[in-house]
Amino acid sequence: MSTLRLVAVGWWLQLKMRSRSSFDGLLSIVYPMFFATTIFFMYRENGDEAALVSAAVGASCMGVWSAVSTTASTTLQGERRQGTLELLVGSPTSFSLVIVPATVSMATIGLWSLVATLLWGRVVFGIPISFDQPLVFVVAALVLAFSLGLVGFLQAVSSVRYRSAWALGSLFEFPVWLICGFLVPLSILPDWVRPISWLLPPTWGVAAVRDAALGGNAWPDIALCLLTGAAYAVIGVVLARRLVDSARVNATLALT
Amino acid sequence: MPVIEVEALTRRYTTRTGFRRRTRKDVEAVRGISFEVGRGELFGLLGPNGAGKTTTIKMLITLLLPTSGSARVLGHDVVAEPREVRRRIGYVFGGDKGLYERLSGLDNLRYFAELYGVPAREQGPRIGELLELVGLTGRERERVEGYSRGMRQRLHIARGLLHRPDVLFLDEPSIGIDPVGARELRQTVASLTSQGTTVLLTTHYMFEADELCDRIAVIAGGLIVAEGTPAELKSRVADGHVVEIEVFDGVGDRLDAVRAIPGVTSVGVEDGGHSQLLVVRTDAAATVTPAVLGRLDGLALGRVATREPTLEDAYVELVRQA
C-alpha cells in the first residue's frame, strides 16, 4: 500500500512539475503535431482513406513516444544539475520506484498530444475517426502510455552512471516511429526489422490503439504491450541497481 | 557504542583524460582517517577546500563507496547495509541546489516524506511542525524558485529532519545565509543535539564550530591533523599571542620581512575592502609588536591590537603545519 502511495505521489508531483511550464506544454503538443501534419498531407495525396485514418491514429501516438524518449534520457541529467539526484539515490526508497513515476508522468503528458493530434486531424483535415470501442480505446491509450513510461525508465537509468547517455533519447526517437508502425504498416518493412519491432512495446501499443479506434480486437495487443513493457521494467530494475552501485564507485552522481 | 565509527577510511578518485592515449590520474581525497562520534554529540569536521570533508560525509551517507577502510553508522556498515543507514540518517548540503524549483516548499517536503517512508497520517503534522521550526509557516505554498537563499536552506533543514533521523549530517549548512539566518540555524542545530540527535557538521566558520561543536577534527590533505574539544585545540596555540595591524596602503612585499622576525609563527592578510588586516601569530615568549611595526615603517597604519588566540588561529596553525 505504501509503495502504491509512493508511486502515486511521485507520479502526481512529477506531473505537476512538468506541467508548470506552458512553453514546454505547448512544445510537447505542437512538435509531434508538426510531424503528424506532414503525414496527413502525404496520405491525403495518396487518396486511400483507410490508410489515412490508420496513419492518423498512429501519428497521434507519436507524441506519447516523443514525450518519453527525449525527456527520459535527459531527466536524470536535470536532477544532477539541480542537485537532487544524490538526494534521490541517498533515500531509503529503491531508485527504480523513484524513477518509474517520473517517466510515466512524461508519458501522461504525451496523452495530451495524442488527443490534440486526433482533434487536429479531425478539424483541419477532416479525417473521419469514429471510435467503435471508446472504452477500449481509452484503456489502450493508457496502457500505451504506461508501457512507454517503462521503456523511458530503462532509458533514464542508463544515465545514472554515464552522463552522456542522454543522447540515446534523440537517437531512438525517430527510428521507433518507423519500426514500431506508428506511420506505416509493419508489413511493408523488411523482414529482418519485424523481430526488432515485436520486442518493442510501442509496436503493440500503437496496434492496440489502432484496433480500438478502427473496430478490431485490441485486447491481445494490449496484453502484449503490457508484457513487453513489464520486461523492460524488470531489465531497468536490475540495471538501475548495478548502475547506481557503479556510480557510487566512480563518483559520477554529483558530476554535471 | 559510538554512533559513527570510521576506521582507516580511504577514498581515491580516478580521472582519465585523452582519447587515443588515455592517461589515468589518481587523487587520494581521504587518506586513512579514523574517528568516532558518540550519541548526542555534535562533531565538527573542519578543513580547507579540497581537504576531504565532503568526500568523508558522502561515504558516511552511502553516496560514495570507500576505496578501503570501513565506516559504520548506528552499527550498520555503509557499504554492506546502505539502506539501513539511509533510513536512520538525514543530510543537508549547503547552497541553493537540492530542491525542486517548480514545486512549492510543501510539495518538496511531501515528496521527500514519501521517499523516507514517513507514514501518511504523520506527514501533515510532521511537515507543519518542521515548517514552524524553520520559520517557513505561511510561505509553504509558494514555489521554491521564489525563495531566498536563506529560505531554501531552511527548507533543506526541514527536509533533512522529516523522518526524525538519529544522525544528521550537515555539510556547510550556513553557507550563503545572512547573519540572522545563520544564528537561527545554529540555534536549531543546538536544539537538535539537546534532543539526542547526533550531528556531524562541516563548516568554514570557526565561530560556528566553536559555539556548536562538542569535539572537532581538523582535516587537511585527506588526513586528520588534530582532534579534540574546541578548548583543547585552542590550547595548542594558547601559549602564543596574535597581533593584528590595520594597513591602509597594502602590505605588499613587507610580508617576508615580518615573517623573518624571531618568534613569529605565521603571518596572514585579510582583505577588508579599504584596508588590509595583517594577522601575526607569535609564540609565547616573543614580544614582536615593535619589530613588526618597524618592518611596516612608512605605511599608513590604523588600529594595532594584541589578543588571545581563537579557534580560527588554532585552525590556521594546524592547517599550516599539515
Coordinates of C-alpha atoms in Angstrom, one line a residue:
Chain A
M1 CA 0.0 0.0 0.0
S2 CA 2.7 2.4 0.9
T3 CA 4.6 1.5 -2.3
L4 CA 1.5 2.3 -4.3
R5 CA 1.1 5.6 -2.5
L6 CA 4.8 6.4 -3.1
V7 CA 4.4 5.8 -6.8
A8 CA 1.1 7.7 -7.0
V9 CA 2.5 10.7 -5.1
G10 CA 5.7 10.6 -7.2
W11 CA 3.7 10.5 -10.4
W12 CA 1.5 13.3 -9.4
L13 CA 4.2 15.7 -8.2
Q14 CA 6.4 14.9 -11.2
L15 CA 3.3 15.6 -13.4
K16 CA 2.7 18.9 -11.6
M17 CA 6.3 19.9 -12.0
R18 CA 6.4 19.1 -15.7
S19 CA 3.0 20.8 -16.3
R20 CA 4.2 24.1 -14.8
S21 CA 5.9 25.5 -17.9
S22 CA 3.3 26.5 -20.5
F23 CA 6.1 26.7 -23.1
D24 CA 7.1 23.1 -22.6
G25 CA 3.5 22.1 -22.6
L26 CA 2.8 23.8 -25.9
L27 CA 6.0 22.4 -27.4
S28 CA 5.0 18.8 -26.4
I29 CA 1.8 19.3 -28.4
V30 CA 3.0 21.3 -31.3
Y31 CA 6.2 19.4 -32.0
P32 CA 4.5 16.0 -32.8
M33 CA 1.6 17.8 -34.5
F34 CA 4.1 19.2 -37.0
F35 CA 5.2 15.7 -38.0
A36 CA 1.6 14.5 -38.0
T37 CA 0.6 17.3 -40.3
T38 CA 3.3 16.2 -42.8
I39 CA 1.9 12.6 -42.6
F40 CA -1.7 13.8 -43.1
F41 CA -0.6 15.7 -46.3
M42 CA 1.3 12.7 -47.6
Y43 CA -1.5 10.2 -47.1
R44 CA -4.2 12.6 -48.3
E45 CA -2.4 12.9 -51.6
N46 CA -2.5 9.2 -51.9
G47 CA -6.3 9.2 -51.8
D48 CA -6.5 6.0 -49.7
E49 CA -8.9 6.9 -46.9
A50 CA -8.4 3.7 -44.8
A51 CA -4.6 4.3 -44.9
L52 CA -5.2 8.0 -43.9
V53 CA -7.3 7.0 -40.9
S54 CA -4.8 4.4 -39.8
A55 CA -1.9 6.9 -40.2
A56 CA -3.9 9.5 -38.2
V57 CA -4.2 7.1 -35.3
G58 CA -0.6 6.1 -35.5
A59 CA 0.5 9.8 -35.8
S60 CA -1.5 10.6 -32.6
C61 CA 0.6 8.1 -30.7
M62 CA 3.9 9.7 -31.9
G63 CA 3.6 12.5 -29.3
V64 CA 3.5 9.9 -26.4
W65 CA 6.7 8.4 -27.5
S66 CA 8.4 11.8 -28.2
A67 CA 7.3 13.0 -24.7
V68 CA 9.1 10.0 -23.2
S69 CA 12.1 9.2 -25.4
T70 CA 14.0 12.6 -25.2
T71 CA 12.8 13.6 -21.8
A72 CA 13.5 10.3 -20.1
S73 CA 17.1 10.4 -21.2
T74 CA 17.7 13.9 -20.0
T75 CA 15.7 13.7 -16.8
L76 CA 18.5 12.4 -14.6
Q77 CA 20.9 14.9 -16.1
G78 CA 18.3 17.6 -15.0
E79 CA 18.2 16.0 -11.5
R80 CA 22.0 16.2 -11.4
R81 CA 22.0 19.9 -12.4
Q82 CA 19.5 20.8 -9.7
G83 CA 21.4 18.8 -7.1
T84 CA 18.5 16.3 -6.4
L85 CA 20.0 13.2 -7.9
E86 CA 22.1 12.5 -4.8
L87 CA 19.1 13.0 -2.6
L88 CA 17.1 10.5 -4.6
V89 CA 19.9 7.9 -4.6
G90 CA 20.5 8.6 -0.9
S91 CA 17.0 8.0 0.2
P92 CA 16.0 4.5 1.5
T93 CA 13.5 4.1 -1.3
S94 CA 14.5 1.8 -4.2
F95 CA 15.8 4.1 -7.0
S96 CA 13.5 2.3 -9.5
L97 CA 10.5 3.3 -7.5
V98 CA 11.6 6.9 -7.7
I99 CA 12.3 7.0 -11.4
V100 CA 9.3 5.0 -12.8
P101 CA 6.7 7.5 -11.6
A102 CA 8.8 10.3 -13.3
T103 CA 8.9 8.6 -16.7
V104 CA 5.3 7.5 -16.5
S105 CA 4.4 11.2 -15.8
M106 CA 6.2 12.1 -19.0
A107 CA 4.1 9.6 -21.0
T108 CA 1.0 11.0 -19.3
I109 CA 1.8 14.4 -20.7
G110 CA 2.2 12.7 -24.1
L111 CA -1.5 11.8 -23.9
W112 CA -2.4 15.4 -24.3
S113 CA -0.6 15.3 -27.6
L114 CA -2.5 12.2 -28.6
V115 CA -5.8 13.9 -28.1
A116 CA -4.7 17.2 -29.7
T117 CA -3.4 15.4 -32.8
L118 CA -6.6 13.4 -33.2
L119 CA -8.6 16.7 -33.0
W120 CA -6.2 18.4 -35.4
G121 CA -6.7 15.6 -37.9
R122 CA -10.5 15.7 -37.5
V123 CA -11.0 19.5 -37.5
V124 CA -8.3 20.7 -40.0
F125 CA -8.0 17.6 -42.3
G126 CA -11.5 16.2 -41.9
I127 CA -10.2 12.7 -41.1
P128 CA -13.2 10.7 -40.1
I129 CA -12.3 8.8 -37.0
S130 CA -15.2 7.1 -35.3
F131 CA -14.4 5.3 -32.1
D132 CA -16.2 1.9 -32.3
Q133 CA -14.9 1.0 -28.8
P134 CA -14.3 4.2 -26.9
L135 CA -13.7 2.5 -23.6
V136 CA -11.2 0.0 -25.1
F137 CA -9.5 3.0 -26.9
V138 CA -9.0 4.7 -23.5
V139 CA -7.6 1.5 -22.0
A140 CA -5.3 1.0 -25.0
A141 CA -4.1 4.6 -24.8
L142 CA -3.4 4.4 -21.1
V143 CA -1.6 1.0 -21.4
L144 CA 0.5 2.5 -24.3
A145 CA 1.4 5.5 -22.1
F146 CA 2.3 3.3 -19.1
S147 CA 4.4 0.9 -21.2
L148 CA 6.2 3.7 -22.9
G149 CA 6.9 5.1 -19.4
L150 CA 8.5 1.8 -18.5
V151 CA 10.7 1.9 -21.7
G152 CA 11.6 5.5 -20.6
F153 CA 12.6 4.2 -17.2
L154 CA 15.1 1.8 -18.8
Q155 CA 16.5 4.8 -20.8
A156 CA 16.6 7.0 -17.8
V157 CA 18.6 4.7 -15.5
S158 CA 21.4 4.4 -18.0
S159 CA 22.3 8.0 -17.4
V160 CA 22.8 7.5 -13.7
R161 CA 26.3 6.2 -14.5
Y162 CA 27.0 7.7 -17.9
R163 CA 26.3 11.4 -18.2
S164 CA 26.3 11.4 -22.0
A165 CA 23.7 8.6 -22.1
W166 CA 21.1 11.3 -22.5
A167 CA 21.9 11.3 -26.2
L168 CA 20.2 7.9 -26.5
G169 CA 16.8 9.5 -26.4
S170 CA 17.4 11.6 -29.5
L171 CA 18.9 8.5 -31.2
F172 CA 15.9 6.4 -30.6
E173 CA 13.1 8.9 -31.2
F174 CA 12.7 8.7 -35.0
P175 CA 13.7 5.1 -35.6
V176 CA 11.0 3.9 -33.2
W177 CA 8.3 5.9 -35.1
L178 CA 9.3 3.9 -38.2
I179 CA 9.9 0.4 -36.9
C180 CA 7.0 0.3 -34.5
G181 CA 4.4 1.0 -37.1
F182 CA 3.4 4.5 -36.0
L183 CA 3.3 5.7 -39.6
V184 CA 3.5 2.7 -41.9
P185 CA 2.2 -0.8 -41.5
L186 CA 4.8 -3.3 -40.3
S187 CA 4.1 -5.5 -43.2
I188 CA 5.9 -3.2 -45.6
L189 CA 9.1 -3.1 -43.6
P190 CA 11.9 -5.5 -44.4
D191 CA 11.6 -9.0 -42.8
W192 CA 14.6 -8.5 -40.6
V193 CA 13.1 -5.5 -39.0
R194 CA 10.0 -7.2 -37.7
P195 CA 11.5 -9.2 -34.9
I196 CA 13.0 -6.0 -33.6
S197 CA 9.6 -4.4 -33.8
W198 CA 8.0 -7.2 -31.8
L199 CA 10.4 -6.6 -28.9
L200 CA 9.3 -3.0 -28.6
P201 CA 6.2 -2.2 -26.5
P202 CA 5.2 0.8 -28.8
T203 CA 4.6 -1.7 -31.6
W204 CA 1.9 -3.5 -29.6
G205 CA 0.6 -0.2 -28.0
V206 CA 0.1 1.5 -31.3
A207 CA -1.6 -1.6 -32.8
A208 CA -3.9 -1.7 -29.8
V209 CA -4.9 1.9 -30.1
R210 CA -5.4 1.5 -33.8
D211 CA -7.5 -1.7 -33.3
A212 CA -9.6 0.1 -30.6
A213 CA -10.2 3.1 -32.9
L214 CA -11.0 1.1 -36.0
G215 CA -13.0 -1.7 -34.6
G216 CA -10.5 -4.5 -34.3
N217 CA -9.8 -6.8 -31.3
A218 CA -7.4 -4.7 -29.3
W219 CA -7.0 -6.9 -26.2
P220 CA -4.2 -9.2 -27.4
D221 CA -2.2 -6.2 -28.4
I222 CA -2.9 -4.5 -25.0
A223 CA -1.7 -7.6 -23.2
L224 CA 1.5 -7.8 -25.3
C225 CA 2.1 -4.1 -24.8
L226 CA 1.9 -4.6 -21.0
L227 CA 4.0 -7.8 -21.1
T228 CA 6.8 -6.2 -23.1
G229 CA 6.6 -3.1 -21.0
A230 CA 7.0 -5.2 -17.9
A231 CA 10.0 -6.9 -19.3
Y232 CA 11.7 -3.6 -19.9
A233 CA 10.8 -2.6 -16.3
V234 CA 12.5 -5.8 -15.0
I235 CA 15.6 -5.1 -17.0
G236 CA 15.5 -1.5 -15.8
V237 CA 15.3 -2.5 -12.1
V238 CA 18.4 -4.8 -12.5
L239 CA 20.3 -2.2 -14.5
A240 CA 19.4 0.6 -12.0
R241 CA 20.8 -1.4 -9.1
R242 CA 24.1 -2.1 -10.9
L243 CA 24.5 1.4 -12.4
V244 CA 23.8 3.2 -9.1
D245 CA 26.4 1.0 -7.4
S246 CA 28.8 1.8 -10.3
A247 CA 28.1 5.5 -9.9
R248 CA 28.9 5.2 -6.2
V249 CA 32.2 3.5 -7.0
N250 CA 33.1 6.0 -9.8
A251 CA 31.7 9.1 -8.0
T252 CA 29.6 10.2 -11.0
L253 CA 26.4 11.1 -9.1
A254 CA 27.3 14.7 -8.5
L255 CA 29.0 15.3 -11.8
T256 CA 27.2 17.6 -14.2
Chain B
M1 CA 28.7 2.1 21.4
P2 CA 29.7 5.0 19.1
V3 CA 27.1 6.2 16.6
I4 CA 29.6 6.9 13.9
E5 CA 32.7 4.7 13.7
V6 CA 35.3 5.4 11.0
E7 CA 38.4 3.3 10.6
A8 CA 41.2 3.8 8.2
L9 CA 38.8 5.2 5.6
T10 CA 40.3 6.0 2.3
R11 CA 38.8 7.3 -1.0
R12 CA 40.7 7.6 -4.2
Y13 CA 39.3 9.3 -7.3
T14 CA 40.5 8.3 -10.7
T15 CA 40.3 10.6 -13.7
R16 CA 41.1 9.7 -17.3
T17 CA 41.9 12.2 -20.0
G18 CA 42.8 11.9 -23.7
F19 CA 41.2 10.0 -26.5
R20 CA 43.9 7.9 -28.2
R21 CA 46.4 8.0 -25.4
R22 CA 44.4 7.6 -22.3
T23 CA 46.2 8.9 -19.2
R24 CA 45.0 8.0 -15.8
K25 CA 45.4 10.1 -12.7
D26 CA 44.6 9.0 -9.2
V27 CA 43.9 11.6 -6.4
E28 CA 43.6 10.4 -2.8
A29 CA 41.0 12.7 -1.3
V30 CA 40.7 10.9 2.0
R31 CA 43.8 9.0 3.3
G32 CA 43.0 6.5 6.0
I33 CA 41.2 8.6 8.5
S34 CA 39.7 7.3 11.8
F35 CA 37.4 8.8 14.3
E36 CA 34.3 8.1 16.4
V37 CA 31.3 10.1 17.3
G38 CA 29.1 9.4 20.3
R39 CA 25.4 9.5 20.7
G40 CA 24.0 13.1 21.0
E41 CA 27.4 14.6 20.2
L42 CA 27.9 17.4 17.8
F43 CA 31.1 16.6 16.0
G44 CA 32.7 19.2 13.7
L45 CA 34.9 18.4 10.7
L46 CA 36.9 21.4 9.7
G47 CA 39.3 21.8 6.9
P48 CA 40.2 24.0 3.9
N49 CA 38.6 23.4 0.5
G50 CA 39.6 20.1 -1.0
A51 CA 40.6 18.7 2.4
G52 CA 38.3 15.7 2.1
K53 CA 35.4 16.8 4.3
T54 CA 32.6 16.4 1.7
T55 CA 34.1 13.1 0.5
T56 CA 34.1 11.8 4.0
I57 CA 30.5 12.8 4.5
K58 CA 29.4 11.3 1.2
M59 CA 31.0 8.0 2.2
L60 CA 29.2 8.1 5.5
I61 CA 25.8 8.8 3.9
T62 CA 26.4 6.0 1.4
L63 CA 26.6 8.1 -1.8
L64 CA 30.3 7.1 -2.3
L65 CA 31.9 3.8 -1.7
P66 CA 35.2 3.9 0.2
T67 CA 38.3 2.7 -1.6
S68 CA 39.4 1.0 1.6
G69 CA 38.8 1.1 5.3
S70 CA 35.4 0.9 7.0
A71 CA 32.6 3.1 8.4
R72 CA 29.6 2.2 10.4
V73 CA 26.7 4.4 11.3
L74 CA 24.5 3.2 14.2
G75 CA 26.2 -0.1 13.9
H76 CA 25.4 -0.5 10.2
D77 CA 28.2 -0.8 7.6
V78 CA 27.9 1.9 5.0
V79 CA 28.9 -0.5 2.2
A80 CA 27.1 -3.6 3.1
E81 CA 23.9 -2.1 4.6
P82 CA 23.3 1.2 2.8
R83 CA 19.5 1.1 3.1
E84 CA 19.6 0.5 6.9
V85 CA 22.0 3.5 7.2
R86 CA 19.8 5.7 4.9
R87 CA 16.7 5.0 6.9
R88 CA 18.3 6.4 10.1
I89 CA 20.2 9.4 8.8
G90 CA 19.4 12.8 7.4
Y91 CA 21.7 15.1 5.5
V92 CA 21.7 18.7 4.4
F93 CA 24.1 20.2 1.9
G94 CA 24.7 23.9 1.8
G95 CA 23.9 26.1 -1.2
D96 CA 20.9 26.7 -3.4
K97 CA 20.6 23.3 -5.0
G98 CA 18.8 20.1 -4.0
L99 CA 15.2 21.3 -4.3
Y100 CA 12.5 21.1 -6.9
E101 CA 12.2 24.7 -8.0
R102 CA 8.9 24.4 -9.8
L103 CA 7.2 22.8 -6.8
S104 CA 6.1 24.6 -3.6
G105 CA 8.1 24.1 -0.4
L106 CA 5.2 22.0 0.9
D107 CA 5.3 19.7 -2.2
N108 CA 9.0 19.3 -1.8
L109 CA 8.5 18.2 1.8
R110 CA 5.6 15.9 0.8
Y111 CA 7.7 14.2 -1.8
F112 CA 10.7 13.6 0.5
A113 CA 8.4 12.4 3.3
E114 CA 7.2 9.7 0.9
L115 CA 10.8 8.8 -0.1
Y116 CA 11.7 8.5 3.5
G117 CA 8.7 6.4 4.4
V118 CA 7.0 8.8 6.8
P119 CA 3.6 7.2 7.3
A120 CA 0.8 9.1 5.5
R121 CA -1.1 10.1 8.7
E122 CA 2.0 11.5 10.3
Q123 CA 3.1 13.6 7.3
G124 CA 0.8 16.5 7.7
P125 CA 1.6 17.2 11.4
R126 CA 5.3 16.5 11.0
I127 CA 5.6 18.9 8.0
G128 CA 3.7 21.5 9.9
E129 CA 5.9 21.1 12.9
L130 CA 9.1 21.4 10.8
L131 CA 7.8 24.4 8.9
E132 CA 7.2 26.0 12.3
L133 CA 10.7 25.0 13.4
V134 CA 12.5 26.6 10.4
G135 CA 10.2 29.6 10.2
L136 CA 8.5 28.9 6.9
T137 CA 5.0 28.6 8.1
G138 CA 2.8 30.7 5.8
R139 CA 5.2 30.5 2.9
E140 CA 5.0 26.8 2.2
R141 CA 2.6 27.0 -0.7
E142 CA 4.9 29.3 -2.7
R143 CA 7.1 27.8 -5.4
V144 CA 10.7 27.3 -4.3
E145 CA 12.0 29.3 -7.3
G146 CA 10.8 32.4 -5.5
Y147 CA 12.5 31.6 -2.2
S148 CA 15.5 33.5 -0.9
R149 CA 18.7 31.6 -0.3
G150 CA 18.1 31.6 3.5
M151 CA 14.5 30.2 3.0
R152 CA 15.9 27.4 0.7
Q153 CA 18.5 26.5 3.3
R154 CA 15.8 26.3 6.0
L155 CA 13.7 24.1 3.7
H156 CA 16.7 21.9 3.3
I157 CA 17.0 21.5 7.1
A158 CA 13.3 20.7 7.3
R159 CA 13.7 18.1 4.5
G160 CA 16.6 16.5 6.3
L161 CA 14.6 16.1 9.6
L162 CA 11.3 14.8 8.1
H163 CA 11.9 11.2 9.2
R164 CA 13.3 12.1 12.6
P165 CA 16.8 10.8 11.9
D166 CA 19.1 9.7 14.7
V167 CA 22.1 11.1 12.9
L168 CA 22.2 14.4 10.9
F169 CA 25.0 15.2 8.5
L170 CA 25.3 18.9 7.8
D171 CA 27.8 19.9 5.1
E172 CA 28.4 23.6 5.3
P173 CA 24.7 24.4 6.1
S174 CA 25.2 28.1 6.8
I175 CA 27.0 28.9 3.6
G176 CA 25.5 32.0 2.0
I177 CA 23.0 32.7 4.7
D178 CA 22.7 36.1 6.3
P179 CA 23.9 36.5 9.9
V180 CA 20.4 36.4 11.4
G181 CA 19.6 33.3 9.4
A182 CA 22.9 31.7 10.4
R183 CA 22.2 32.4 14.1
E184 CA 18.8 30.8 13.8
L185 CA 20.3 27.9 12.1
R186 CA 22.8 27.4 14.9
Q187 CA 20.0 27.6 17.5
T188 CA 18.1 24.9 15.5
V189 CA 21.2 22.7 15.4
A190 CA 21.9 23.2 19.1
S191 CA 18.3 22.3 20.0
L192 CA 18.6 19.1 17.9
T193 CA 21.5 17.8 19.9
S194 CA 19.8 18.7 23.1
Q195 CA 17.0 16.3 22.0
G196 CA 19.6 13.5 21.4
T197 CA 20.3 13.8 17.7
T198 CA 23.9 13.1 16.8
V199 CA 25.2 15.8 14.3
L200 CA 28.3 15.7 12.1
L201 CA 28.9 19.2 10.9
T202 CA 31.4 20.7 8.4
T203 CA 31.8 24.4 8.2
H204 CA 34.3 27.1 7.3
Y205 CA 33.0 29.4 10.0
M206 CA 35.2 28.9 13.1
F207 CA 32.9 30.8 15.5
E208 CA 30.1 28.5 14.4
A209 CA 32.2 25.4 15.1
D210 CA 33.4 27.0 18.4
E211 CA 29.9 27.7 19.5
L212 CA 28.3 24.4 18.5
C213 CA 30.8 21.6 18.4
D214 CA 31.5 19.3 21.4
R215 CA 34.5 17.9 19.5
I216 CA 36.3 18.9 16.3
A217 CA 38.6 17.1 13.9
V218 CA 40.7 19.2 11.6
I219 CA 41.2 17.6 8.2
A220 CA 43.8 18.7 5.7
G221 CA 45.1 16.9 2.6
G222 CA 42.8 14.0 3.4
L223 CA 44.3 13.4 6.8
I224 CA 43.0 14.3 10.3
V225 CA 45.7 16.5 11.7
A226 CA 44.1 17.3 15.1
E227 CA 41.1 16.2 17.1
G228 CA 39.7 17.4 20.4
T229 CA 37.3 19.8 22.0
P230 CA 37.4 23.4 20.8
A231 CA 39.2 24.3 24.1
E232 CA 41.8 21.6 23.6
L233 CA 42.5 22.8 20.0
K234 CA 42.8 26.4 21.2
S235 CA 45.2 25.3 23.9
R236 CA 47.6 24.1 21.3
V237 CA 48.3 27.7 20.4
A238 CA 47.2 29.2 23.7
D239 CA 50.7 29.9 24.8
G240 CA 51.1 32.4 21.9
H241 CA 49.6 35.8 21.0
V242 CA 48.1 37.3 18.0
V243 CA 48.9 40.8 16.8
E244 CA 46.5 42.5 14.4
I245 CA 47.5 45.6 12.5
E246 CA 45.3 47.5 10.1
V247 CA 47.3 48.6 7.0
F248 CA 45.8 51.1 4.5
D249 CA 48.5 51.1 1.8
G250 CA 48.6 47.4 1.2
V251 CA 51.2 45.2 2.9
G252 CA 52.9 44.5 -0.4
D253 CA 56.4 43.0 -0.2
R254 CA 56.8 43.5 3.6
L255 CA 55.2 40.1 4.4
D256 CA 58.5 38.2 4.2
A257 CA 60.2 40.7 6.4
V258 CA 57.6 40.3 9.0
R259 CA 57.8 36.5 8.8
A260 CA 61.5 36.7 9.4
I261 CA 61.1 38.2 12.8
P262 CA 62.2 35.8 15.5
G263 CA 59.2 34.4 17.4
V264 CA 56.7 34.9 14.6
T265 CA 55.0 31.6 13.8
S266 CA 52.7 32.6 11.0
V267 CA 51.5 35.7 9.1
G268 CA 48.2 36.2 7.3
V269 CA 46.5 39.0 5.5
E270 CA 42.7 39.5 5.5
D271 CA 41.3 41.9 2.9
G272 CA 38.9 44.4 4.5
G273 CA 38.0 46.4 1.4
H274 CA 39.6 49.8 2.0
S275 CA 42.3 48.3 4.2
Q276 CA 44.0 45.1 5.0
L277 CA 44.4 43.3 8.3
L278 CA 47.8 41.8 9.0
V279 CA 47.5 38.9 11.4
V280 CA 50.8 38.0 13.0
R281 CA 50.8 34.9 15.3
T282 CA 53.7 34.6 17.7
D283 CA 55.0 32.2 20.3
A284 CA 54.5 32.9 24.0
A285 CA 57.9 34.4 24.8
A286 CA 58.1 36.8 21.9
T287 CA 57.2 40.5 22.1
V288 CA 57.2 41.3 18.4
T289 CA 54.9 44.3 18.1
P290 CA 57.7 46.9 17.9
A291 CA 59.6 44.7 15.5
V292 CA 56.6 44.3 13.2
L293 CA 55.8 48.0 13.3
G294 CA 59.4 48.6 12.4
R295 CA 59.1 46.4 9.3
L296 CA 55.9 48.3 8.3
D297 CA 57.6 51.7 8.6
G298 CA 56.4 54.2 6.0
L299 CA 53.0 52.5 5.5
A300 CA 49.8 54.1 6.7
L301 CA 48.7 52.1 9.7
G302 CA 45.4 52.1 11.6
R303 CA 44.4 50.0 14.6
V304 CA 47.0 47.8 16.3
A305 CA 45.8 45.2 18.8
T306 CA 47.0 42.2 20.6
R307 CA 44.6 39.4 21.6
E308 CA 44.4 35.8 22.7
P309 CA 44.3 33.0 20.1
T310 CA 40.9 31.9 18.8
L311 CA 39.8 28.6 17.3
E312 CA 40.4 30.1 13.9
D313 CA 44.0 30.8 14.9
A314 CA 44.4 27.2 16.1
Y315 CA 42.9 26.0 12.8
V316 CA 45.2 28.2 10.7
E317 CA 48.2 27.0 12.6
L318 CA 47.1 23.3 12.3
V319 CA 46.4 23.5 8.6
R320 CA 49.6 25.4 8.0
Q321 CA 51.6 22.7 9.8
A322 CA 49.9 19.9 7.8

